[in-house]
Coordinates of C-alpha atoms and ligand atoms in Angstrom, one line a residue:
X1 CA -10.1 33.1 -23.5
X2 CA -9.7 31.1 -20.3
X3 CA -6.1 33.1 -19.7
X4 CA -7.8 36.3 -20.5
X5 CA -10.6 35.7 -17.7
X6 CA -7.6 35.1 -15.1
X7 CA -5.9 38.2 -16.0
X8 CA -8.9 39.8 -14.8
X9 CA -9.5 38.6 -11.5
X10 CA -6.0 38.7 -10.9
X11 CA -5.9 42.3 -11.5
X12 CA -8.9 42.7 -9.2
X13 CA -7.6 40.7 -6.4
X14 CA -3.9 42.6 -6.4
X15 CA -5.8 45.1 -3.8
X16 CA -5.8 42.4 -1.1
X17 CA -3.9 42.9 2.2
X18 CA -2.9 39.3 2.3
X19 CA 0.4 38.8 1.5
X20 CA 1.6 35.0 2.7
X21 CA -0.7 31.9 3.1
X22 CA 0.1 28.7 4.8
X23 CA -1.3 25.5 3.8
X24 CA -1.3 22.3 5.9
X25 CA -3.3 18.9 5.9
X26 CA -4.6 17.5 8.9
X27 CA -6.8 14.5 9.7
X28 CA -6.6 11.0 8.1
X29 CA -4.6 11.4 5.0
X30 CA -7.2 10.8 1.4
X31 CA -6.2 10.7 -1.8
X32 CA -6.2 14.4 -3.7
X33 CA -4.6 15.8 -0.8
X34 CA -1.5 16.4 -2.8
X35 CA -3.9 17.6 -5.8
X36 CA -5.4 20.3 -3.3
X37 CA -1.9 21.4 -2.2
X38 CA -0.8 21.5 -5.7
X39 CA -3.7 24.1 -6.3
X40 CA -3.4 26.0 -2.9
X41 CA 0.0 26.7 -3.8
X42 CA 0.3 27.6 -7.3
X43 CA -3.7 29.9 -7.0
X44 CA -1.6 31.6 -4.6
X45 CA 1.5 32.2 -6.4
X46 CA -0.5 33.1 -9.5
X47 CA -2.2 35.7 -7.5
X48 CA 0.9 37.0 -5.9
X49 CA 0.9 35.5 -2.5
X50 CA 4.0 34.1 -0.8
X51 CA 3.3 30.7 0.4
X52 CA 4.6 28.4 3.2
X53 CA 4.0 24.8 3.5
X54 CA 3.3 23.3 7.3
X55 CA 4.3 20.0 7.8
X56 CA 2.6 17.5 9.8
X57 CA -1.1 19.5 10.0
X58 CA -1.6 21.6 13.2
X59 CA 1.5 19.7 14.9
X60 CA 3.6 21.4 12.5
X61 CA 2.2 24.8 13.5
X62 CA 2.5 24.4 16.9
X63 CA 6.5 22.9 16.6
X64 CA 7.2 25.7 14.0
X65 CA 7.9 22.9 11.1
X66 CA 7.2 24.9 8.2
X67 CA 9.2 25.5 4.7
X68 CA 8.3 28.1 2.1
X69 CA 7.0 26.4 -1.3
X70 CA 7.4 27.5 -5.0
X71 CA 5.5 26.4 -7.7
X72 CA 8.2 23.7 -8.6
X73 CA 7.7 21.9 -4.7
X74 CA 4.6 21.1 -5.7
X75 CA 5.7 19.6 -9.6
X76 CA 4.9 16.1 -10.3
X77 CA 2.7 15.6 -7.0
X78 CA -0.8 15.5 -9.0
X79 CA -1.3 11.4 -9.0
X80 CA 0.0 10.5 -6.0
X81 CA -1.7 9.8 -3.2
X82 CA -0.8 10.7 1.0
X83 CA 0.3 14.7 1.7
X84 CA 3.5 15.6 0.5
X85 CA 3.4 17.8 3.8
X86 CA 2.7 14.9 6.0
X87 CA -0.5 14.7 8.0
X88 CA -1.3 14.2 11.6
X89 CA -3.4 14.7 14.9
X90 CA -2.6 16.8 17.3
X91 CA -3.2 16.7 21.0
X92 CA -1.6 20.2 21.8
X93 CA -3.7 22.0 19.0
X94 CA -7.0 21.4 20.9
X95 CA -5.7 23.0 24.3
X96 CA -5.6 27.3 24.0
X97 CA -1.9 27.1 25.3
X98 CA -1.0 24.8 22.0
X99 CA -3.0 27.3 20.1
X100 CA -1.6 30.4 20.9
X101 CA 2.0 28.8 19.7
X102 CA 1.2 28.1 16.3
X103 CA -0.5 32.3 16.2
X104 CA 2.9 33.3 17.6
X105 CA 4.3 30.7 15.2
X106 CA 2.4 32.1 12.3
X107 CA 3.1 35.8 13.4
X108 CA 6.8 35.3 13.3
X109 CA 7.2 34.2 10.3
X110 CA 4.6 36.6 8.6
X111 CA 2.0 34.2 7.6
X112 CA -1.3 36.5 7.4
X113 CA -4.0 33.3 6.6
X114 CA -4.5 29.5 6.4
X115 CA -5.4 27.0 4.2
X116 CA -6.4 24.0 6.1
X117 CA -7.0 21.0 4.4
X118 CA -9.1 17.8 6.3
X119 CA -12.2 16.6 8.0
X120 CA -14.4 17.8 10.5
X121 CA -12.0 17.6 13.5
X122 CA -9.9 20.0 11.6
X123 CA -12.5 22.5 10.8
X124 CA -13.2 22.3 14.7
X125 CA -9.6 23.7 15.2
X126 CA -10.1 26.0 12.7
X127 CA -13.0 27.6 13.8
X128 CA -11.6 27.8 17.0
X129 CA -8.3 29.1 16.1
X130 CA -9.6 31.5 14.0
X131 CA -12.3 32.9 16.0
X132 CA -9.9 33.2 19.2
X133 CA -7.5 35.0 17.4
X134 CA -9.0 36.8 14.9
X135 CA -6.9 35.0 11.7
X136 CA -8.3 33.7 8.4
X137 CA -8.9 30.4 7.8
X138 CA -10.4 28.7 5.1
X139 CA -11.1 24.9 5.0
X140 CA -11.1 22.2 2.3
X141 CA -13.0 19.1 3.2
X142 CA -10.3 16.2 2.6
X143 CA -11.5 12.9 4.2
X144 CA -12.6 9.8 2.2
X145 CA -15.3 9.5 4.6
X146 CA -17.7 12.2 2.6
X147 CA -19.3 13.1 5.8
X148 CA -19.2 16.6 5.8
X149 CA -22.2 18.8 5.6
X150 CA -22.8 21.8 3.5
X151 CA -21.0 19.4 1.3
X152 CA -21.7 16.6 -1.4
X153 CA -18.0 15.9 -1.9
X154 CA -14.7 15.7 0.1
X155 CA -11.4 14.9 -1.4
X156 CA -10.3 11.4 -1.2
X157 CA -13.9 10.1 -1.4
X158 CA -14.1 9.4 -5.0
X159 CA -10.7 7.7 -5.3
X160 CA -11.5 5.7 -2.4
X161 CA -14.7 4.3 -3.6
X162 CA -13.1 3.0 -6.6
X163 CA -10.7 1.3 -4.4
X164 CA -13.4 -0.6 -2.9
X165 CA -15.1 -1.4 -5.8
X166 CA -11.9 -2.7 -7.5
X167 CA -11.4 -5.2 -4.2
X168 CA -14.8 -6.4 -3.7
X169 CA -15.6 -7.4 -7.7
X170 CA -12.1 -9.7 -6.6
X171 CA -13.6 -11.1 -3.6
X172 CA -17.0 -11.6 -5.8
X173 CA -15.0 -13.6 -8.3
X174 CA -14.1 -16.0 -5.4
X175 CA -17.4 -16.1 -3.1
X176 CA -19.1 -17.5 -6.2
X177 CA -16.7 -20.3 -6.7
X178 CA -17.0 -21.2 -3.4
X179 CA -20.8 -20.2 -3.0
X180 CA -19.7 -18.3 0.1
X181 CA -21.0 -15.7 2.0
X182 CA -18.7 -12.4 2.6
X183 CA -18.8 -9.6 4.9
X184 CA -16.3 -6.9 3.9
X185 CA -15.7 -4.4 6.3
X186 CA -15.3 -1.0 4.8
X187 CA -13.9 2.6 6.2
X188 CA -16.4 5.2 6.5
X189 CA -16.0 6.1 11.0
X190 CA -19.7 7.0 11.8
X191 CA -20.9 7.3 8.3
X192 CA -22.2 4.9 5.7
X193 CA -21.4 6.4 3.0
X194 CA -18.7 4.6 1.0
X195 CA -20.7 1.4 2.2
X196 CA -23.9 2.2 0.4
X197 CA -22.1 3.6 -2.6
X198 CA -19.9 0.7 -2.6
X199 CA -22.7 -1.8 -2.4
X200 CA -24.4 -0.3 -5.0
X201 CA -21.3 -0.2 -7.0
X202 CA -20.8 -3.7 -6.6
X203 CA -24.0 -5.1 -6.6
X204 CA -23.5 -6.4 -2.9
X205 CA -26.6 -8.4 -1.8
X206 CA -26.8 -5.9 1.7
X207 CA -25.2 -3.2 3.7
X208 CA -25.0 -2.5 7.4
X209 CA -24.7 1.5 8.0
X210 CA -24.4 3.1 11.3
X211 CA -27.5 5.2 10.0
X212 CA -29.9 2.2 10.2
X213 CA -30.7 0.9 13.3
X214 CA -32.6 -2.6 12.4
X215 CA -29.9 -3.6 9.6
X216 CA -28.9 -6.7 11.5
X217 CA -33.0 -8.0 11.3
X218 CA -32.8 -7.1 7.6
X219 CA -29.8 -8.9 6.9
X220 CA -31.5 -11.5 9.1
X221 CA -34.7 -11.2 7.0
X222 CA -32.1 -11.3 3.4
X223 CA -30.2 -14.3 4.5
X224 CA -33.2 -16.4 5.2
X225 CA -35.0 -15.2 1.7
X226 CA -32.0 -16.0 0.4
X227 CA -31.3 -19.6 1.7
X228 CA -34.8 -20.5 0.3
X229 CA -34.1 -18.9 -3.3
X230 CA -31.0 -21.3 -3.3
X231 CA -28.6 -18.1 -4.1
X232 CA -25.3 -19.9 -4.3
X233 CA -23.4 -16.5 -3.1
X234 CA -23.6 -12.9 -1.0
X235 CA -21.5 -10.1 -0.2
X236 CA -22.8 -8.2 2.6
X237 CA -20.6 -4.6 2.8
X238 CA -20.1 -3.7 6.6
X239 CA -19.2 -0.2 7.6
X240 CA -16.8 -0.2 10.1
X241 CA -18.5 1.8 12.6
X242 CA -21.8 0.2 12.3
X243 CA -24.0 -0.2 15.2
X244 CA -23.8 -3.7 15.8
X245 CA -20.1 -3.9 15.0
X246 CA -17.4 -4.3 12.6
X247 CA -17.6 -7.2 10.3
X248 CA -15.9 -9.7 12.6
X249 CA -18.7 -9.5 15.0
X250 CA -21.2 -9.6 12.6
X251 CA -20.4 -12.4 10.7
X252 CA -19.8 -14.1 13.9
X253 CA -23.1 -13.9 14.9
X254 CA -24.5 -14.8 11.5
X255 CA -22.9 -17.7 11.5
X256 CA -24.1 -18.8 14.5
X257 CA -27.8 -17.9 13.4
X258 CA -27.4 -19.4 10.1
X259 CA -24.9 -22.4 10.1
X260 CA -25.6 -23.4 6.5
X261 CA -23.4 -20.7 5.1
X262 CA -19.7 -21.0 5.1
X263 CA -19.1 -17.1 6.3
X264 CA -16.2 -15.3 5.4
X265 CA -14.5 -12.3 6.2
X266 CA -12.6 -9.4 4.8
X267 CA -11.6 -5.9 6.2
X268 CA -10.3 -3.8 3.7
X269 CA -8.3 -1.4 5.9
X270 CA -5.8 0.8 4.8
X271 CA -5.8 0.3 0.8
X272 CA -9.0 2.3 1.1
X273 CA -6.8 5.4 2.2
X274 CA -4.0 5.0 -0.7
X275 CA -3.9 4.7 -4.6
X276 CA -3.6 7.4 -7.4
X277 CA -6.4 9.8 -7.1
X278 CA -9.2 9.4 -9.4
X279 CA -9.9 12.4 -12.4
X280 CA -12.8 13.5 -10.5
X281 CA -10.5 13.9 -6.9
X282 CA -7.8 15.8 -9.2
X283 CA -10.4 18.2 -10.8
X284 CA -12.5 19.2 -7.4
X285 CA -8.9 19.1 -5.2
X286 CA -7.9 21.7 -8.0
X287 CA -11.1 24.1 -8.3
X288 CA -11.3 23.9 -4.3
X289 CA -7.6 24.6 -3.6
X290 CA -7.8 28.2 -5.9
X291 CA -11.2 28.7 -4.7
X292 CA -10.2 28.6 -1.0
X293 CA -6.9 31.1 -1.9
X294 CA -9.2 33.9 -4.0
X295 CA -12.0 33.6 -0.6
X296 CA -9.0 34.5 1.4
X297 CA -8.2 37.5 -1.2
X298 CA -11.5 38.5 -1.3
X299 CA -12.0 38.8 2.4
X300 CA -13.3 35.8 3.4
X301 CA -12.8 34.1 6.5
X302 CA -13.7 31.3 9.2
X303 CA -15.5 29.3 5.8
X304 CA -15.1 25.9 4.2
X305 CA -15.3 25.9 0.4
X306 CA -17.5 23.1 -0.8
X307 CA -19.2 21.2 -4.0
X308 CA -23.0 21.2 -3.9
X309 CA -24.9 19.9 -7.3
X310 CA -21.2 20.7 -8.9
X311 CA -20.9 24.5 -7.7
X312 CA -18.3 25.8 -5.7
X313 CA -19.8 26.9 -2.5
X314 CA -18.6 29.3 0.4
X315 CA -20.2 28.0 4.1
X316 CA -18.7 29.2 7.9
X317 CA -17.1 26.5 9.6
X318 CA -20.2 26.5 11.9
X319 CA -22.1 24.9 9.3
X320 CA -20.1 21.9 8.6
X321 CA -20.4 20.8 12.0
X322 CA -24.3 21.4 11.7
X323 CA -25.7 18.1 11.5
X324 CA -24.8 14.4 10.8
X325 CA -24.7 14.3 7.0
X326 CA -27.8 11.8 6.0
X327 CA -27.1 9.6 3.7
X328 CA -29.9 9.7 0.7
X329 CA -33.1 7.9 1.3
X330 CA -33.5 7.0 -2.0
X331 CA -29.8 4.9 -2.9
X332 CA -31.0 2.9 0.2
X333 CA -34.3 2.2 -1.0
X334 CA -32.6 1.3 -4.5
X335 CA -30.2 -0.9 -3.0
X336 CA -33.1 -3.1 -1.7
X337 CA -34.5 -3.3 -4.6
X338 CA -31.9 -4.0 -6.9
X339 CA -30.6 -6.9 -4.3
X340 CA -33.8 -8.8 -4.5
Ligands
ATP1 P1 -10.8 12.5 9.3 O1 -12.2 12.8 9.0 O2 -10.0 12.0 8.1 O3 -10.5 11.7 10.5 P2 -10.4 15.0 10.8 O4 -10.0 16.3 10.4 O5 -11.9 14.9 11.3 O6 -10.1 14.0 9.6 P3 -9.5 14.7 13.5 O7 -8.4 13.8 14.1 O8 -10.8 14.6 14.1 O9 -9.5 14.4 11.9 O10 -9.0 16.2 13.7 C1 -7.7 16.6 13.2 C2 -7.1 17.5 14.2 O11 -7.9 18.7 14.4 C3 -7.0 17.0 15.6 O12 -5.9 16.1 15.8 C4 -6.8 18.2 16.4 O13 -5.5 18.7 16.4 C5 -7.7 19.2 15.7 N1 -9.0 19.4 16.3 C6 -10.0 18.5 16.3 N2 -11.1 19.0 17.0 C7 -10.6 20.1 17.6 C8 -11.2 21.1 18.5 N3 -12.4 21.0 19.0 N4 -10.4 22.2 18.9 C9 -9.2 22.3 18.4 N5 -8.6 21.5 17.6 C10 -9.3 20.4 17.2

């Protein structure tokens, strides 16, 4: 049945005058990446496109590092995590001279639209790119940071949250032996999101998000409620671009105002960014990776394919770059409540 409803569209698509897609990743690397690629590639073979790979994200385009891919380059890549085609940023990209060498690039070797596969920064260059030169560009949000608007869900986000949850139910096993209190600091740039997912995930006693500007009186307000419930144990989950600071200078401070705790401190770093993507990061990289290809057949351009309430959705690149992504209201109410 499911064969039969891709025979369809493929047949309906075969009109198209796109004829060879790049794909690249750009960015910080997340988990899925590979997963996305995987689907870029092999929705566009299925649909008749030729397809190159560009290595190293817009650095690749501008140094003419590219190689064409088959469905096998992409075999065996589903459950591991970094970019098969490399990642990085890319100072040259941003100027128009940079820019206008990866079009010539592109024009050379035939290459008639672009998957691009990253966060906001590389929707920027996107938008930019394809607007100055008139070439189509679809975008995949790919950052574990989820901080994307016009979407619920980037790829990486999922597999990264586990991550944390996995490494702070460790630390939680230790704290309470020791009655300690722990501040892990956890990736996330300007947004809070993996922090209040993660606390919630793991029952931490309070977060510090760069969205809340008094977090540092209500941890103040927590520790001191705490002290006087005797609560033997607390992990407070720091994002790292929190207001008042990373968790380092946080807990410095907290010790200082509150010597009868014997603070401790992790920063989880770069294990958030690894790992074997989740099921859910595989399935969305999949559906957004042949989503992005048949937007590009259809006629689409200068758009971001996103996941809102579980839908595929189609936004310009305009939009992402809208607004700062809120985090919910409600998850930071709960957390208060189910830290008490
Ligand atoms: P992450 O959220 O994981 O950091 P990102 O895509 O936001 O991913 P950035 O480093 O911000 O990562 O952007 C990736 C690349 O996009 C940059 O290195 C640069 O080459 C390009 N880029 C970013 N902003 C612009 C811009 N305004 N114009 C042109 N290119 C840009």
């Amino acid at each position: 049945m499911l064969a039969d409803a891709y025979i369809i569209r493929n047949t309906t698509m075969a009109s198209s005058t796109l004829r060879s897609l790049g794909v690249l990743t750009s960015g910080g690397d997340a988990p899925g990446m590979n997963a996305a690629i995987r689907a870029v590639v092999r929705g566009a073979i299925f649909h008749g496109l030729k397809v190159t790979g560009i290595k190293r994200g817009y650095q690749g385009l501008v140094d003419d590092e590219m190689e064409s891919m088959d469905s096998h380059s992409v075999s065996n890549i589903i459950q591991l995590g970094g970019t098969i085609l490399k990642t990085a940023r890319c100072e040259a990209f941003v100027t128009p001279e940079g820019r206008r060498k990866a079009y010539e690039n592109l024009c050379a070797r035939g290459i008639d639209a672009l998957v691009v596969i990253g966060g906001d920064g590389t929707f920027a260059g996107a938008r930019e790119f394809g607007s100055e030169f008139d070439f189509p560009v679809a975008g995949i949000p790919g950052t574990i940071d989820n901080d994307i608007c016009g979407t619920d869900y980037t790829i990486g986000y999922d597999t990264a949250l586990n991550t944390i949850v996995e490494a702070v139910d460790k630390i939680r096993d230790t704290a309470s032996a020791h009655n300690r209190l722990f501040f892990i600091e956890v990736m996330g740039r300007n947004a809070g999101f993996l922090t209040l997912h993660g606390g919630i995930a793991t029952g931490a006693e309070a977060i510090m998000v760069p969205e809340l500007t008094n977090d540092y009186e209500q941890l103040e307000a927590f520790l001191e409620n705490a002290h006087k419930q005797h609560k033997t144990s607390s992990i407070v989950l720091v994002a790292e671009g929190d207001q008042v600071g990373g968790a380092l200078k946080i807990a410095e401070q907290a010790q200082k105002d509150h010597p009868e705790y014997d603070v401790r401190v992790t920063i989880l770093g770069h294990i958030q960014r690894g790992g074997s993507p989740t099921a859910d990061d595989r399935i969305n990289a999949g559906r957004l990776g042949v989503s992005a290809v048949e937007a590009l057949l259809a006629g689409k351009r200068d758009i971001m394919v996103g996941l809102m309430n579980g839908r595929i959705v189609h936004h310009p690149f305009s939009h992402s770059k809208k607004d700062r992504r809120p985090l919910d209201p409600q998850l930071l109410e709960l957390i208060k409540i189910l830290s008490i």
